[in-house]
PDB file of C-alpha atoms in Angstrom:
ATOM      1  CA  MET A 711    -142.662 145.534 118.993  1.00 45.00           C
ATOM      2  CA  THR A 712    -145.305 147.902 117.632  1.00 42.00           C
ATOM      3  CA  LYS A 713    -147.203 150.402 119.772  1.00 39.00           C
ATOM      4  CA  GLU A 714    -150.411 148.408 119.241  1.00 45.00           C
ATOM      5  CA  THR A 715    -148.749 145.161 120.360  1.00 44.00           C
ATOM      6  CA  ALA A 716    -147.275 146.842 123.431  1.00 41.00           C
ATOM      7  CA  THR A 717    -150.702 148.181 124.410  1.00 42.00           C
ATOM      8  CA  LYS A 718    -152.316 144.765 124.058  1.00 61.00           C
ATOM      9  CA  GLU A 719    -149.546 143.212 126.125  1.00 60.00           C
ATOM     10  CA  ALA A 720    -150.007 145.780 128.906  1.00 60.00           C
ATOM     11  CA  ASP A 721    -153.718 144.970 129.023  1.00 82.00           C
ATOM     12  CA  LEU A 722    -153.043 141.304 129.796  1.00 93.00           C
ATOM     13  CA  PRO A 723    -152.097 139.940 133.233  1.00 96.00           C
ATOM     14  CA  LEU A 724    -148.522 138.730 133.425  1.00 98.00           C
ATOM     15  CA  VAL A 725    -148.315 134.936 133.483  1.00 98.00           C
ATOM     16  CA  THR A 726    -145.107 133.225 134.626  1.00 98.00           C
ATOM     17  CA  ALA A 727    -144.054 129.840 133.290  1.00 98.00           C
ATOM     18  CA  LEU A 728    -142.063 128.084 136.038  1.00 98.00           C
ATOM     19  CA  LEU A 729    -139.485 125.772 134.485  1.00 97.00           C
ATOM     20  CA  PRO A 730    -137.586 123.624 137.018  1.00 95.00           C
ATOM     21  CA  SER A 731    -134.927 121.726 135.072  1.00 93.00           C
ATOM     22  CA  TYR A 732    -132.344 119.114 135.920  1.00 92.00           C
ATOM     23  CA  ASN A 733    -130.189 117.130 133.469  1.00 92.00           C
ATOM     24  CA  ALA A 734    -132.798 117.745 130.805  1.00 92.00           C
ATOM     25  CA  GLU A 735    -130.714 118.185 127.661  1.00 93.00           C
ATOM     26  CA  ALA A 736    -132.572 115.361 125.885  1.00 91.00           C
ATOM     27  CA  PHE A 737    -135.936 117.127 125.936  1.00 93.00           C
ATOM     28  CA  ILE A 738    -135.787 120.693 127.233  1.00 95.00           C
ATOM     29  CA  ARG A 739    -135.552 122.273 123.769  1.00 96.00           C
ATOM     30  CA  LYS A 740    -139.054 120.958 122.987  1.00 96.00           C
ATOM     31  CA  THR A 741    -140.351 122.396 126.244  1.00 97.00           C
ATOM     32  CA  LEU A 742    -138.753 125.782 125.584  1.00 98.00           C
ATOM     33  CA  ASP A 743    -139.919 125.844 121.963  1.00 98.00           C
ATOM     34  CA  SER A 744    -143.500 125.318 123.118  1.00 98.00           C
ATOM     35  CA  LEU A 745    -143.209 128.138 125.662  1.00 98.00           C
ATOM     36  CA  VAL A 746    -141.733 130.748 123.345  1.00 98.00           C
ATOM     37  CA  ALA A 747    -144.478 129.903 120.806  1.00 98.00           C
ATOM     38  CA  GLN A 748    -147.318 130.883 123.164  1.00 98.00           C
ATOM     39  CA  SER A 749    -149.985 133.203 121.755  1.00 98.00           C
ATOM     40  CA  TRP A 750    -150.366 134.991 125.128  1.00 97.00           C
ATOM     41  CA  LEU A 751    -148.334 138.171 124.752  1.00 95.00           C
ATOM     42  CA  ASN A 752    -147.542 138.918 128.399  1.00 97.00           C
ATOM     43  CA  LEU A 753    -145.563 135.834 129.396  1.00 98.00           C
ATOM     44  CA  GLU A 754    -142.501 135.514 131.632  1.00 98.00           C
ATOM     45  CA  ILE A 755    -140.496 132.290 131.300  1.00 98.00           C
ATOM     46  CA  LEU A 756    -138.631 131.772 134.580  1.00 98.00           C
ATOM     47  CA  ILE A 757    -136.065 128.965 134.591  1.00 97.00           C
ATOM     48  CA  GLY A 758    -134.382 127.431 137.606  1.00 96.00           C
ATOM     49  CA  ASP A 759    -131.779 124.868 136.595  1.00 94.00           C
ATOM     50  CA  ASP A 760    -131.005 122.631 139.537  1.00 92.00           C
ATOM     51  CA  PHE A 761    -127.232 122.439 139.077  1.00 91.00           C
ATOM     52  CA  SER A 762    -127.390 120.160 136.041  1.00 93.00           C
ATOM     53  CA  THR A 763    -124.276 118.183 135.146  1.00 93.00           C
ATOM     54  CA  ASP A 764    -125.099 117.754 131.438  1.00 94.00           C
ATOM     55  CA  GLY A 765    -125.602 120.320 128.661  1.00 95.00           C
ATOM     56  CA  THR A 766    -128.841 121.764 130.079  1.00 94.00           C
ATOM     57  CA  PRO A 767    -127.324 125.071 131.338  1.00 95.00           C
ATOM     58  CA  GLU A 768    -125.822 125.810 127.907  1.00 96.00           C
ATOM     59  CA  ILE A 769    -129.168 125.178 126.180  1.00 97.00           C
ATOM     60  CA  ILE A 770    -130.925 127.470 128.655  1.00 97.00           C
ATOM     61  CA  GLN A 771    -128.413 130.271 128.110  1.00 96.00           C
ATOM     62  CA  GLU A 772    -128.810 129.882 124.366  1.00 97.00           C
ATOM     63  CA  TYR A 773    -132.565 130.478 124.613  1.00 98.00           C
ATOM     64  CA  ALA A 774    -132.193 133.266 127.190  1.00 97.00           C
ATOM     65  CA  ALA A 775    -129.927 135.136 124.773  1.00 97.00           C
ATOM     66  CA  ARG A 776    -132.533 134.892 122.009  1.00 97.00           C
ATOM     67  CA  TYR A 777    -135.738 135.687 123.929  1.00 98.00           C
ATOM     68  CA  GLU A 778    -136.233 138.750 126.111  1.00 96.00           C
ATOM     69  CA  ASN A 779    -139.004 137.201 128.210  1.00 98.00           C
ATOM     70  CA  ILE A 780    -136.765 134.409 129.541  1.00 98.00           C
ATOM     71  CA  ARG A 781    -135.272 134.967 132.981  1.00 97.00           C
ATOM     72  CA  VAL A 782    -132.840 132.516 134.570  1.00 96.00           C
ATOM     73  CA  LEU A 783    -132.261 131.959 138.281  1.00 94.00           C
ATOM     74  CA  ASN A 784    -128.675 130.981 138.946  1.00 83.00           C
ATOM     75  CA  ARG A 785    -128.156 128.068 141.330  1.00 84.00           C
ATOM     76  CA  GLU A 786    -125.076 127.400 143.451  1.00 84.00           C
ATOM     77  CA  LYS A 787    -126.292 123.991 144.623  1.00 88.00           C
ATOM     78  CA  ASN A 788    -128.920 121.363 143.915  1.00 89.00           C
ATOM     79  CA  LEU A 789    -132.225 122.201 145.633  1.00 90.00           C
ATOM     80  CA  GLY A 790    -134.222 119.124 144.645  1.00 89.00           C
ATOM     81  CA  TRP A 791    -137.367 119.385 142.527  1.00 89.00           C
ATOM     82  CA  LEU A 792    -139.486 120.614 145.422  1.00 92.00           C
ATOM     83  CA  GLY A 793    -137.036 123.278 146.570  1.00 93.00           C
ATOM     84  CA  ASN A 794    -136.544 124.326 142.950  1.00 94.00           C
ATOM     85  CA  CYS A 795    -140.295 124.695 142.383  1.00 95.00           C
ATOM     86  CA  ASN A 796    -140.785 126.675 145.578  1.00 96.00           C
ATOM     87  CA  ASP A 797    -137.926 129.029 144.759  1.00 96.00           C
ATOM     88  CA  LEU A 798    -139.363 129.612 141.301  1.00 97.00           C
ATOM     89  CA  MET A 799    -142.761 130.505 142.766  1.00 97.00           C
ATOM     90  CA  ALA A 800    -141.097 132.870 145.243  1.00 97.00           C
ATOM     91  CA  ASN A 801    -139.346 134.706 142.384  1.00 97.00           C
ATOM     92  CA  ALA A 802    -142.226 134.773 139.884  1.00 98.00           C
ATOM     93  CA  ARG A 803    -143.473 138.201 138.836  1.00 98.00           C
ATOM     94  CA  GLY A 804    -146.745 137.056 137.291  1.00 98.00           C
ATOM     95  CA  ASP A 805    -150.269 137.404 138.644  1.00 97.00           C
ATOM     96  CA  MET A 806    -150.745 133.822 137.445  1.00 98.00           C
ATOM     97  CA  MET A 807    -148.229 131.023 137.040  1.00 98.00           C
ATOM     98  CA  PHE A 808    -147.852 127.420 135.979  1.00 98.00           C
ATOM     99  CA  PHE A 809    -145.294 124.632 136.165  1.00 97.00           C
ATOM    100  CA  ALA A 810    -143.635 124.027 132.809  1.00 96.00           C
ATOM    101  CA  PHE A 811    -141.827 120.824 133.702  1.00 92.00           C
ATOM    102  CA  HIS A 812    -138.827 120.074 131.495  1.00 86.00           C
ATOM    103  CA  ASP A 813    -140.458 117.025 129.901  1.00 86.00           C
ATOM    104  CA  ASP A 814    -143.824 118.686 129.179  1.00 93.00           C
ATOM    105  CA  VAL A 815    -144.922 120.419 125.997  1.00 96.00           C
ATOM    106  CA  VAL A 816    -147.891 122.793 125.792  1.00 97.00           C
ATOM    107  CA  ALA A 817    -149.995 123.832 122.800  1.00 98.00           C
ATOM    108  CA  PRO A 818    -149.540 127.401 121.453  1.00 98.00           C
ATOM    109  CA  ASP A 819    -152.857 128.549 122.960  1.00 98.00           C
ATOM    110  CA  TYR A 820    -152.337 126.790 126.306  1.00 98.00           C
ATOM    111  CA  VAL A 821    -151.687 129.981 128.294  1.00 98.00           C
ATOM    112  CA  SER A 822    -154.305 131.990 126.433  1.00 98.00           C
ATOM    113  CA  SER A 823    -157.040 129.405 126.975  1.00 98.00           C
ATOM    114  CA  LEU A 824    -156.350 128.750 130.650  1.00 98.00           C
ATOM    115  CA  ALA A 825    -155.587 132.336 131.689  1.00 98.00           C
ATOM    116  CA  THR A 826    -158.758 133.534 129.966  1.00 97.00           C
ATOM    117  CA  ALA A 827    -160.761 130.842 131.780  1.00 97.00           C
ATOM    118  CA  LEU A 828    -159.390 132.087 135.112  1.00 97.00           C
ATOM    119  CA  GLN A 829    -160.182 135.694 134.237  1.00 96.00           C
ATOM    120  CA  ARG A 830    -163.792 134.748 133.578  1.00 96.00           C
ATOM    121  CA  GLU A 831    -164.152 133.031 136.971  1.00 96.00           C
ATOM    122  CA  PRO A 832    -162.822 135.352 139.705  1.00 95.00           C
ATOM    123  CA  ASP A 833    -163.515 132.813 142.472  1.00 96.00           C
ATOM    124  CA  ALA A 834    -161.553 130.035 140.760  1.00 97.00           C
ATOM    125  CA  ILE A 835    -157.991 129.370 141.890  1.00 97.00           C
ATOM    126  CA  LEU A 836    -156.777 127.187 139.001  1.00 97.00           C
ATOM    127  CA  ALA A 837    -157.573 126.312 135.381  1.00 98.00           C
ATOM    128  CA  TYR A 838    -156.326 123.165 133.667  1.00 98.00           C
ATOM    129  CA  SER A 839    -156.760 121.291 130.405  1.00 98.00           C
ATOM    130  CA  ASP A 840    -156.947 117.688 129.320  1.00 97.00           C
ATOM    131  CA  LEU A 841    -153.645 115.940 128.785  1.00 96.00           C
ATOM    132  CA  GLU A 842    -151.901 113.486 126.511  1.00 96.00           C
ATOM    133  CA  LEU A 843    -149.541 111.150 128.342  1.00 92.00           C
ATOM    134  CA  VAL A 844    -146.636 109.659 126.389  1.00 89.00           C
ATOM    135  CA  ASP A 845    -144.806 106.773 128.062  1.00 84.00           C
ATOM    136  CA  PRO A 846    -141.094 106.043 127.454  1.00 81.00           C
ATOM    137  CA  ASP A 847    -142.081 103.222 125.064  1.00 81.00           C
ATOM    138  CA  GLY A 848    -144.125 105.660 122.942  1.00 82.00           C
ATOM    139  CA  THR A 849    -147.551 104.559 124.193  1.00 89.00           C
ATOM    140  CA  ARG A 850    -150.003 107.459 124.143  1.00 93.00           C
ATOM    141  CA  GLU A 851    -153.007 107.950 126.382  1.00 94.00           C
ATOM    142  CA  PHE A 852    -155.497 110.824 126.595  1.00 95.00           C
ATOM    143  CA  LEU A 853    -156.470 111.684 130.179  1.00 95.00           C
ATOM    144  CA  ASP A 854    -158.727 114.197 131.883  1.00 96.00           C
ATOM    145  CA  CYS A 855    -159.846 115.186 135.369  1.00 96.00           C
ATOM    146  CA  ALA A 856    -163.427 116.019 134.469  1.00 95.00           C
ATOM    147  CA  GLU A 857    -164.987 115.116 137.816  1.00 94.00           C
ATOM    148  CA  LEU A 858    -163.164 117.904 139.675  1.00 94.00           C
ATOM    149  CA  SER A 859    -164.117 120.757 137.362  1.00 88.00           C
ATOM    150  CA  GLY A 860    -166.869 123.063 138.538  1.00 85.00           C
ATOM    151  CA  VAL A 861    -167.146 121.589 142.049  1.00 95.00           C
ATOM    152  CA  THR A 862    -167.984 124.730 144.016  1.00 96.00           C
ATOM    153  CA  ASN A 863    -167.925 123.234 147.516  1.00 97.00           C
ATOM    154  CA  ALA A 864    -164.456 123.310 149.085  1.00 97.00           C
ATOM    155  CA  THR A 865    -165.207 120.407 151.424  1.00 97.00           C
ATOM    156  CA  MET A 866    -166.247 118.223 148.508  1.00 97.00           C
ATOM    157  CA  ARG A 867    -163.060 119.092 146.603  1.00 97.00           C
ATOM    158  CA  GLY A 868    -161.000 118.246 149.675  1.00 97.00           C
ATOM    159  CA  LEU A 869    -162.765 114.904 150.068  1.00 95.00           C
ATOM    160  CA  MET A 870    -162.087 114.084 146.435  1.00 95.00           C
ATOM    161  CA  TYR A 871    -158.372 114.603 147.032  1.00 95.00           C
ATOM    162  CA  ALA A 872    -158.513 112.724 150.324  1.00 92.00           C
ATOM    163  CA  ARG A 873    -160.063 109.681 148.606  1.00 87.00           C
ATOM    164  CA  ARG A 874    -157.468 109.696 145.819  1.00 83.00           C
ATOM    165  CA  ARG A 875    -159.266 106.993 143.865  1.00 83.00           C
ATOM    166  CA  PRO A 876    -157.202 105.061 141.274  1.00 80.00           C
ATOM    167  CA  ASP A 877    -159.401 106.355 138.429  1.00 87.00           C
ATOM    168  CA  PHE A 878    -159.159 109.970 139.665  1.00 92.00           C
ATOM    169  CA  HIS A 879    -156.277 111.672 137.831  1.00 94.00           C
ATOM    170  CA  TRP A 880    -155.714 114.143 140.651  1.00 94.00           C
ATOM    171  CA  TRP A 881    -152.274 115.207 139.340  1.00 93.00           C
ATOM    172  CA  ILE A 882    -153.513 116.651 136.033  1.00 96.00           C
ATOM    173  CA  PRO A 883    -154.430 120.067 137.560  1.00 96.00           C
ATOM    174  CA  ASN A 884    -150.763 120.438 138.521  1.00 96.00           C
ATOM    175  CA  ARG A 885    -150.265 121.109 134.795  1.00 96.00           C
ATOM    176  CA  GLY A 886    -152.679 124.047 135.048  1.00 97.00           C
ATOM    177  CA  ILE A 887    -152.408 127.795 135.631  1.00 98.00           C
ATOM    178  CA  PHE A 888    -153.014 129.014 139.179  1.00 98.00           C
ATOM    179  CA  ARG A 889    -153.278 132.427 140.801  1.00 98.00           C
ATOM    180  CA  LYS A 890    -150.252 133.816 142.616  1.00 97.00           C
ATOM    181  CA  GLN A 891    -152.310 134.115 145.798  1.00 96.00           C
ATOM    182  CA  ALA A 892    -152.197 130.311 146.086  1.00 96.00           C
ATOM    183  CA  TYR A 893    -148.455 130.453 146.713  1.00 97.00           C
ATOM    184  CA  THR A 894    -148.868 133.471 149.004  1.00 96.00           C
ATOM    185  CA  ILE A 895    -151.390 131.626 151.157  1.00 96.00           C
ATOM    186  CA  ILE A 896    -149.910 128.128 151.171  1.00 96.00           C
ATOM    187  CA  GLY A 897    -146.256 129.120 151.088  1.00 94.00           C
ATOM    188  CA  GLY A 898    -145.102 126.557 148.563  1.00 94.00           C
ATOM    189  CA  ILE A 899    -145.192 122.802 148.204  1.00 95.00           C
ATOM    190  CA  PRO A 900    -144.622 121.216 151.632  1.00 91.00           C
ATOM    191  CA  LYS A 901    -142.280 118.330 152.265  1.00 89.00           C
ATOM    192  CA  ASN A 902    -143.625 115.293 154.066  1.00 86.00           C
ATOM    193  CA  GLU A 903    -141.805 112.916 156.398  1.00 84.00           C
ATOM    194  CA  TYR A 904    -140.491 111.068 153.345  1.00 81.00           C
ATOM    195  CA  GLY A 905    -139.242 114.254 151.695  1.00 79.00           C
ATOM    196  CA  GLU A 906    -140.486 114.930 148.190  1.00 85.00           C
ATOM    197  CA  PHE A 907    -142.542 111.778 147.710  1.00 87.00           C
ATOM    198  CA  SER A 908    -145.779 112.708 145.871  1.00 88.00           C
ATOM    199  CA  ALA A 909    -145.624 116.176 147.463  1.00 92.00           C
ATOM    200  CA  ASP A 910    -147.668 117.635 144.596  1.00 93.00           C
ATOM    201  CA  TRP A 911    -150.704 115.788 146.020  1.00 94.00           C
ATOM    202  CA  THR A 912    -150.409 117.714 149.306  1.00 95.00           C
ATOM    203  CA  TRP A 913    -150.034 120.975 147.368  1.00 96.00           C
ATOM    204  CA  LEU A 914    -153.104 120.299 145.243  1.00 97.00           C
ATOM    205  CA  LEU A 915    -155.130 119.192 148.264  1.00 97.00           C
ATOM    206  CA  HIS A 916    -154.577 122.571 149.940  1.00 97.00           C
ATOM    207  CA  LEU A 917    -155.010 124.382 146.643  1.00 97.00           C
ATOM    208  CA  SER A 918    -158.407 122.729 146.173  1.00 97.00           C
ATOM    209  CA  LEU A 919    -159.579 124.251 149.455  1.00 97.00           C
ATOM    210  CA  LEU A 920    -158.869 127.808 148.225  1.00 97.00           C
ATOM    211  CA  GLY A 921    -161.261 127.891 145.267  1.00 97.00           C
ATOM    212  CA  PRO A 922    -162.797 125.972 142.361  1.00 97.00           C
ATOM    213  CA  PHE A 923    -160.738 124.340 139.624  1.00 97.00           C
ATOM    214  CA  ILE A 924    -161.818 124.982 136.020  1.00 97.00           C
ATOM    215  CA  ARG A 925    -161.354 122.373 133.338  1.00 97.00           C
ATOM    216  CA  VAL A 926    -160.835 123.533 129.752  1.00 97.00           C
ATOM    217  CA  PRO A 927    -161.900 120.415 127.800  1.00 97.00           C
ATOM    218  CA  GLU A 928    -159.130 120.545 125.222  1.00 97.00           C
ATOM    219  CA  THR A 929    -155.862 118.618 125.048  1.00 97.00           C
ATOM    220  CA  LEU A 930    -153.392 121.459 125.567  1.00 98.00           C
ATOM    221  CA  CYS A 931    -150.684 119.730 127.606  1.00 97.00           C
ATOM    222  CA  PHE A 932    -148.497 116.822 126.529  1.00 96.00           C
ATOM    223  CA  LYS A 933    -146.676 114.969 129.287  1.00 93.00           C
ATOM    224  CA  HIS A 934    -143.667 112.956 128.110  1.00 87.00           C
ATOM    225  CA  TYR A 935    -142.443 110.491 130.697  1.00 76.00           C
ATOM    226  CA  GLN A 936    -138.717 109.842 130.546  1.00 64.00           C
ATOM    227  CA  LYS A 937    -137.034 106.765 131.995  1.00 61.00           C
ATOM    228  CA  SER A 938    -135.512 109.110 134.559  1.00 56.00           C
ATOM    229  CA  SER A 939    -138.804 110.812 135.523  1.00 53.00           C
ATOM    230  CA  LEU A 940    -139.180 111.054 139.296  1.00 56.00           C
ATOM    231  CA  SER A 941    -142.810 109.994 139.436  1.00 55.00           C
ATOM    232  CA  ILE A 942    -142.159 106.660 137.729  1.00 52.00           C
ATOM    233  CA  ASN A 943    -139.051 105.915 139.758  1.00 53.00           C
ATOM    234  CA  TRP A 944    -140.377 106.539 143.267  1.00 55.00           C
ATOM    235  CA  LYS A 945    -140.462 103.454 145.472  1.00 73.00           C
ATOM    236  CA  ARG A 946    -144.053 103.305 146.678  1.00 67.00           C
ATOM    237  CA  THR A 947    -144.692 101.804 150.106  1.00 83.00           C
ATOM    238  CA  SER A 948    -147.645 101.838 152.490  1.00 83.00           C
ATOM    239  CA  ALA A 949    -145.499 103.709 155.011  1.00 84.00           C
ATOM    240  CA  LYS A 950    -144.872 106.496 152.508  1.00 86.00           C
ATOM    241  CA  TYR A 951    -148.578 106.835 151.798  1.00 85.00           C
ATOM    242  CA  ARG A 952    -149.334 106.987 155.522  1.00 86.00           C
ATOM    243  CA  GLY A 953    -146.733 109.744 155.859  1.00 88.00           C
ATOM    244  CA  LEU A 954    -148.272 111.546 152.903  1.00 88.00           C
ATOM    245  CA  ALA A 955    -151.683 111.350 154.560  1.00 90.00           C
ATOM    246  CA  ARG A 956    -150.282 112.863 157.750  1.00 91.00           C
ATOM    247  CA  SER A 957    -148.868 115.710 155.669  1.00 93.00           C
ATOM    248  CA  GLY A 958    -152.294 116.169 154.085  1.00 94.00           C
ATOM    249  CA  ILE A 959    -153.932 116.343 157.491  1.00 94.00           C
ATOM    250  CA  LYS A 960    -151.541 119.105 158.538  1.00 94.00           C
ATOM    251  CA  GLU A 961    -152.366 121.092 155.391  1.00 95.00           C
ATOM    252  CA  VAL A 962    -156.105 120.774 155.906  1.00 97.00           C
ATOM    253  CA  MET A 963    -155.884 121.757 159.575  1.00 96.00           C
ATOM    254  CA  ARG A 964    -153.958 124.943 158.744  1.00 95.00           C
ATOM    255  CA  SER A 965    -156.379 125.929 155.990  1.00 96.00           C
ATOM    256  CA  ASP A 966    -159.188 128.482 156.345  1.00 95.00           C
ATOM    257  CA  LEU A 967    -161.981 125.904 156.299  1.00 97.00           C
ATOM    258  CA  ASP A 968    -164.373 125.817 159.238  1.00 96.00           C
ATOM    259  CA  LEU A 969    -163.627 123.250 161.934  1.00 96.00           C
ATOM    260  CA  PHE A 970    -166.398 120.848 160.894  1.00 95.00           C
ATOM    261  CA  ALA A 971    -165.114 120.735 157.293  1.00 97.00           C
ATOM    262  CA  LYS A 972    -161.556 120.228 158.502  1.00 97.00           C
ATOM    263  CA  LEU A 973    -162.520 117.325 160.717  1.00 95.00           C
ATOM    264  CA  LEU A 974    -164.612 115.755 157.985  1.00 94.00           C
ATOM    265  CA  ILE A 975    -161.750 115.723 155.468  1.00 95.00           C
ATOM    266  CA  CYS A 976    -159.085 114.820 158.006  1.00 93.00           C
ATOM    267  CA  GLY A 977    -161.293 112.139 159.502  1.00 90.00           C
ATOM    268  CA  TYR A 978    -161.637 110.581 156.072  1.00 88.00           C
ATOM    269  CA  LEU A 979    -157.866 110.654 155.618  1.00 91.00           C
ATOM    270  CA  GLN A 980    -157.386 109.153 159.056  1.00 87.00           C
ATOM    271  CA  TYR A 981    -159.899 106.362 158.457  1.00 78.00           C
ATOM    272  CA  ARG A 982    -159.146 105.667 154.805  1.00 66.00           C
ATOM    273  CA  ILE A 983    -155.356 105.928 154.747  1.00 64.00           C
ATOM    274  CA  LEU A 984    -154.038 105.844 158.293  1.00 55.00           C
ATOM    275  CA  GLY A 985    -156.588 103.320 159.511  1.00 57.00           C
ATOM    276  CA  SER A 986    -156.865 104.713 163.045  1.00 43.00           C
ATOM    277  CA  LYS A 987    -159.590 106.429 164.996  1.00 38.00           C
ATOM    278  CA  VAL A 988    -160.687 109.986 164.228  1.00 35.00           C
ATOM    279  CA  LYS A 989    -160.394 111.038 167.864  1.00 35.00           C
ATOM    280  CA  SER A 990    -156.642 110.438 167.761  1.00 34.00           C
ATOM    281  CA  LEU A 991    -156.452 112.987 164.932  1.00 34.00           C
ATOM    282  CA  VAL A 992    -158.245 115.636 166.978  1.00 34.00           C
ATOM    283  CA  LYS A 993    -155.953 114.990 169.946  1.00 30.00           C
ATOM    284  CA  GLY A 994    -152.822 115.030 167.804  1.00 31.00           C
ATOM    285  CA  SER A 995    -153.639 118.141 165.796  1.00 27.00           C
TER     286      SER A 995
END
């Protein structure tokens, strides 16, 4: 590394890529190749392998031996994807971070584009890009979450997540870069009464109450669904969604919003998803 390169690196905020892996030998090389190819100079790649039983640990060690900016957290037991993600956030050194899931690939300027967007907007909590979704059968689809970008009112953002409309790709920002303070404030991704089911929705709901989300209108993230991907193998039931809504209500009520805003969002969740009266929410909270 030259003196000039070192100086430029020191001038950039440290960004941590959070890579939670489990039995990912079929795809993780592509994920790692996309991370080590990033144009952002000050990047930490933090890997937490969740006690894989295939060749994933050997692949990770191979890359860690070749690249100085890769750091590996050793696991003595399986934590589950949620516990793995939370432990990675707790150990991240970066001022900003993002989830680099083991079946995602990001463009070389992914970190540069999103981190720069966050730097330009000090009030924003997260920056995300458009996304290409690749199904196990090879079908490709380009998706965005344009309606959320630039919404400056926290209550409105919370209501958008509470509504969770079918045409609202609420999960796309979870492939974005967020400020470390989000983890400090929220304390990680919370479990709900059904464990890990769609827990990223609860995380993003609370995250949306902390500050605006910025959309970078470029396709910089490529999500590759595998047949084993959790999100396409969850058994979805109305009971699970009611439990998820109750988890969302808890997150909103412990946020820093004013009481009126809290009751507005929680009342919508109670009416729309739980189907009971708002006054029962106030009594129960």
